[in-house]
PDB file of C-alpha atoms in Angstrom:
ATOM      1  CA  MET I  94     -22.728   0.374  -0.798  1.00 75.00           C
ATOM      2  CA  ASP I  95     -24.490  -2.994   0.641  1.00 88.00           C
ATOM      3  CA  ILE I  96     -22.316  -5.572   2.063  1.00 91.00           C
ATOM      4  CA  GLU I  97     -23.556  -9.184   1.190  1.00 93.00           C
ATOM      5  CA  LEU I  98     -22.184 -12.739   2.814  1.00 94.00           C
ATOM      6  CA  VAL I  99     -21.283 -14.746  -0.026  1.00 94.00           C
ATOM      7  CA  LYS I 100     -19.721 -18.569  -0.259  1.00 93.00           C
ATOM      8  CA  CYS I 101     -17.031 -19.560  -2.229  1.00 91.00           C
ATOM      9  CA  GLU I 102     -18.333 -22.271  -4.894  1.00 90.00           C
ATOM     10  CA  CYS I 103     -15.210 -24.100  -4.312  1.00 87.00           C
ATOM     11  CA  CYS I 104     -13.949 -23.999  -0.591  1.00 84.00           C
ATOM     12  CA  GLY I 105     -17.185 -22.965   0.931  1.00 85.00           C
ATOM     13  CA  LEU I 106     -15.192 -19.938   2.952  1.00 86.00           C
ATOM     14  CA  LYS I 107     -17.551 -17.065   3.603  1.00 89.00           C
ATOM     15  CA  GLU I 108     -16.521 -13.535   3.115  1.00 91.00           C
ATOM     16  CA  ASP I 109     -18.522 -10.210   2.957  1.00 93.00           C
ATOM     17  CA  CYS I 110     -18.141  -8.268  -0.287  1.00 93.00           C
ATOM     18  CA  THR I 111     -19.574  -5.257  -1.742  1.00 94.00           C
ATOM     19  CA  GLN I 112     -22.426  -6.750  -4.960  1.00 93.00           C
ATOM     20  CA  ASP I 113     -20.341  -5.207  -7.122  1.00 94.00           C
ATOM     21  CA  TYR I 114     -17.192  -6.899  -6.555  1.00 94.00           C
ATOM     22  CA  ILE I 115     -19.459 -10.400  -6.439  1.00 94.00           C
ATOM     23  CA  THR I 116     -20.161  -9.846  -9.990  1.00 94.00           C
ATOM     24  CA  ASP I 117     -16.948  -8.797 -10.753  1.00 95.00           C
ATOM     25  CA  VAL I 118     -15.596 -12.045  -9.336  1.00 95.00           C
ATOM     26  CA  LYS I 119     -18.500 -14.540 -11.233  1.00 94.00           C
ATOM     27  CA  ALA I 120     -17.712 -12.435 -14.708  1.00 94.00           C
ATOM     28  CA  LYS I 121     -14.100 -13.757 -14.358  1.00 93.00           C
ATOM     29  CA  PHE I 122     -14.920 -17.366 -12.831  1.00 92.00           C
ATOM     30  CA  ASP I 123     -17.575 -18.572 -15.140  1.00 87.00           C
ATOM     31  CA  GLY I 124     -20.531 -17.227 -13.229  1.00 92.00           C
ATOM     32  CA  LYS I 125     -19.113 -18.957  -9.883  1.00 93.00           C
ATOM     33  CA  TRP I 126     -17.919 -16.935  -6.861  1.00 94.00           C
ATOM     34  CA  LEU I 127     -14.382 -17.536  -5.502  1.00 94.00           C
ATOM     35  CA  CYS I 128     -12.336 -16.102  -2.812  1.00 92.00           C
ATOM     36  CA  GLY I 129      -9.304 -15.396  -3.113  1.00 90.00           C
ATOM     37  CA  LEU I 130      -7.226 -17.921  -2.244  1.00 87.00           C
ATOM     38  CA  CYS I 131      -9.789 -20.607  -4.714  1.00 90.00           C
ATOM     39  CA  SER I 132      -9.220 -17.537  -7.558  1.00 92.00           C
ATOM     40  CA  GLU I 133      -5.552 -17.317  -7.409  1.00 90.00           C
ATOM     41  CA  ALA I 134      -5.765 -21.044  -7.769  1.00 88.00           C
ATOM     42  CA  VAL I 135      -7.276 -21.269 -10.383  1.00 90.00           C
ATOM     43  CA  ARG I 136      -5.666 -18.068 -12.155  1.00 88.00           C
ATOM     44  CA  ASP I 137      -2.207 -20.181 -11.282  1.00 86.00           C
ATOM     45  CA  GLU I 138      -3.216 -23.204 -13.440  1.00 83.00           C
ATOM     46  CA  VAL I 139      -4.145 -21.148 -16.109  1.00 85.00           C
ATOM     47  CA  SER I 140      -1.230 -19.063 -16.412  1.00 83.00           C
ATOM     48  CA  LYS I 141       0.803 -22.079 -16.337  1.00 78.00           C
ATOM     49  CA  GLY I 142      -0.604 -24.021 -19.396  1.00 65.00           C
ATOM     50  CA  LYS I 143      -1.633 -27.354 -17.074  1.00 55.00           C
ATOM     51  CA  SER I 144      -5.221 -26.614 -18.019  1.00 50.00           C
ATOM     52  CA  PRO I 145      -5.680 -26.357 -21.830  1.00 59.00           C
ATOM     53  CA  PHE I 146      -8.941 -25.721 -21.939  1.00 65.00           C
ATOM     54  CA  GLY I 147      -8.953 -22.475 -20.628  1.00 85.00           C
ATOM     55  CA  MET I 148     -10.572 -20.915 -17.545  1.00 87.00           C
ATOM     56  CA  GLU I 149     -14.082 -22.712 -17.258  1.00 87.00           C
ATOM     57  CA  GLU I 150     -12.023 -25.699 -17.297  1.00 86.00           C
ATOM     58  CA  ALA I 151      -9.683 -24.647 -14.703  1.00 87.00           C
ATOM     59  CA  VAL I 152     -12.508 -23.555 -12.544  1.00 89.00           C
ATOM     60  CA  LYS I 153     -13.975 -26.979 -12.548  1.00 88.00           C
ATOM     61  CA  ALA I 154     -10.726 -29.010 -11.789  1.00 85.00           C
ATOM     62  CA  HIS I 155     -10.398 -26.639  -9.102  1.00 86.00           C
ATOM     63  CA  MET I 156     -13.666 -27.058  -7.922  1.00 87.00           C
ATOM     64  CA  SER I 157     -13.307 -31.134  -8.025  1.00 85.00           C
ATOM     65  CA  PHE I 158     -10.097 -30.697  -5.889  1.00 83.00           C
ATOM     66  CA  CYS I 159     -11.638 -28.643  -3.514  1.00 83.00           C
ATOM     67  CA  ARG I 160     -14.929 -31.100  -3.026  1.00 81.00           C
ATOM     68  CA  LYS I 161     -12.305 -34.146  -1.999  1.00 78.00           C
ATOM     69  CA  PHE I 162     -11.365 -32.655   1.410  1.00 68.00           C
ATOM     70  CA  LYS I 163     -14.017 -32.692   3.641  1.00 62.00           C
ATOM     71  CA  SER I 164     -12.287 -30.641   6.433  1.00 62.00           C
ATOM     72  CA  ASN I 165     -13.312 -26.967   7.648  1.00 62.00           C
ATOM     73  CA  PRO I 166     -12.589 -24.062   5.245  1.00 65.00           C
ATOM     74  CA  ALA I 167      -9.733 -22.582   6.956  1.00 68.00           C
ATOM     75  CA  VAL I 168      -8.130 -25.472   7.109  1.00 72.00           C
ATOM     76  CA  ARG I 169      -8.260 -25.901   3.458  1.00 67.00           C
ATOM     77  CA  VAL I 170      -7.283 -21.945   3.593  1.00 74.00           C
ATOM     78  CA  ALA I 171      -3.607 -22.946   5.551  1.00 78.00           C
ATOM     79  CA  ASP I 172      -3.275 -25.588   3.645  1.00 79.00           C
ATOM     80  CA  GLY I 173      -3.377 -23.843   0.367  1.00 80.00           C
ATOM     81  CA  MET I 174      -1.277 -21.368   1.148  1.00 82.00           C
ATOM     82  CA  ARG I 175       1.322 -23.716   2.469  1.00 84.00           C
ATOM     83  CA  GLN I 176       0.971 -25.631  -0.959  1.00 86.00           C
ATOM     84  CA  MET I 177       1.301 -22.315  -2.572  1.00 84.00           C
ATOM     85  CA  LEU I 178       4.429 -21.471  -0.990  1.00 86.00           C
ATOM     86  CA  ARG I 179       5.859 -24.913  -1.900  1.00 85.00           C
ATOM     87  CA  ARG I 180       5.098 -24.633  -5.144  1.00 84.00           C
ATOM     88  CA  ARG I 181       6.382 -20.754  -5.997  1.00 82.00           C
ATOM     89  CA  SER I 182       9.520 -21.944  -3.436  1.00 79.00           C
ATOM     90  CA  GLY I 183      10.404 -25.074  -6.274  1.00 73.00           C
ATOM     91  CA  ASP I 184       9.806 -27.192  -2.959  1.00 57.00           C
ATOM     92  CA  LEU I 185       6.711 -30.009  -3.905  1.00 54.00           C
ATOM     93  CA  SER I 186       7.663 -32.256  -0.917  1.00 54.00           C
ATOM     94  CA  SER I 187       4.438 -32.691   1.334  1.00 50.00           C
ATOM     95  CA  SER I 188       6.477 -32.539   4.591  1.00 51.00           C
ATOM     96  CA  PRO I 189       6.881 -29.731   6.321  1.00 50.00           C
ATOM     97  CA  SER I 190       9.907 -30.917   7.704  1.00 49.00           C
ATOM     98  CA  SER I 191      11.644 -31.567   4.748  1.00 46.00           C
ATOM     99  CA  SER I 192      11.776 -28.156   3.453  1.00 44.00           C
ATOM    100  CA  SER I 193      14.774 -26.066   4.228  1.00 45.00           C
ATOM    101  CA  LYS I 194      13.620 -22.771   3.445  1.00 47.00           C
ATOM    102  CA  LYS I 195      11.685 -20.426   5.533  1.00 48.00           C
ATOM    103  CA  TYR I 196       9.584 -18.384   4.641  1.00 45.00           C
ATOM    104  CA  SER I 197       8.712 -14.896   5.692  1.00 45.00           C
ATOM    105  CA  ARG I 198       7.027 -11.192   4.821  1.00 42.00           C
ATOM    106  CA  SER I 199       9.471  -9.051   3.097  1.00 44.00           C
ATOM    107  CA  THR I 200       9.273  -5.630   5.205  1.00 44.00           C
ATOM    108  CA  SER I 201       9.969  -3.352   2.384  1.00 43.00           C
ATOM    109  CA  THR I 202       6.367  -4.196   0.576  1.00 42.00           C
ATOM    110  CA  SER I 203       3.862  -1.906   0.086  1.00 39.00           C
ATOM    111  CA  LEU I 204       0.585  -1.651  -0.541  1.00 39.00           C
ATOM    112  CA  TYR I 205       0.452   1.847  -2.169  1.00 37.00           C
TER     113      TYR I 205
END
């Protein structure tokens, strides 16, 4: 099983993946390879109905969003995770100090 370095076409984050995985992701996202965070953001947009034209338009919109920020991909990933947590908690404010909720990992969650 060969491992290949692939770069997210949205944020530029690089990951080592198998060719089968790369092919599977590209099939889901209009022929583009997206990292895990970008693929979740695109799926979230499609599932919420904010992108009335479907997956292709959601991918294009997210790629456009990512191009607006020209920082290190790791910083963008961290910012994206923070934004996702705020959206899911209902807190859309941009100030970290304005959130009274604390985020933590559940110890009862299992991967198996």
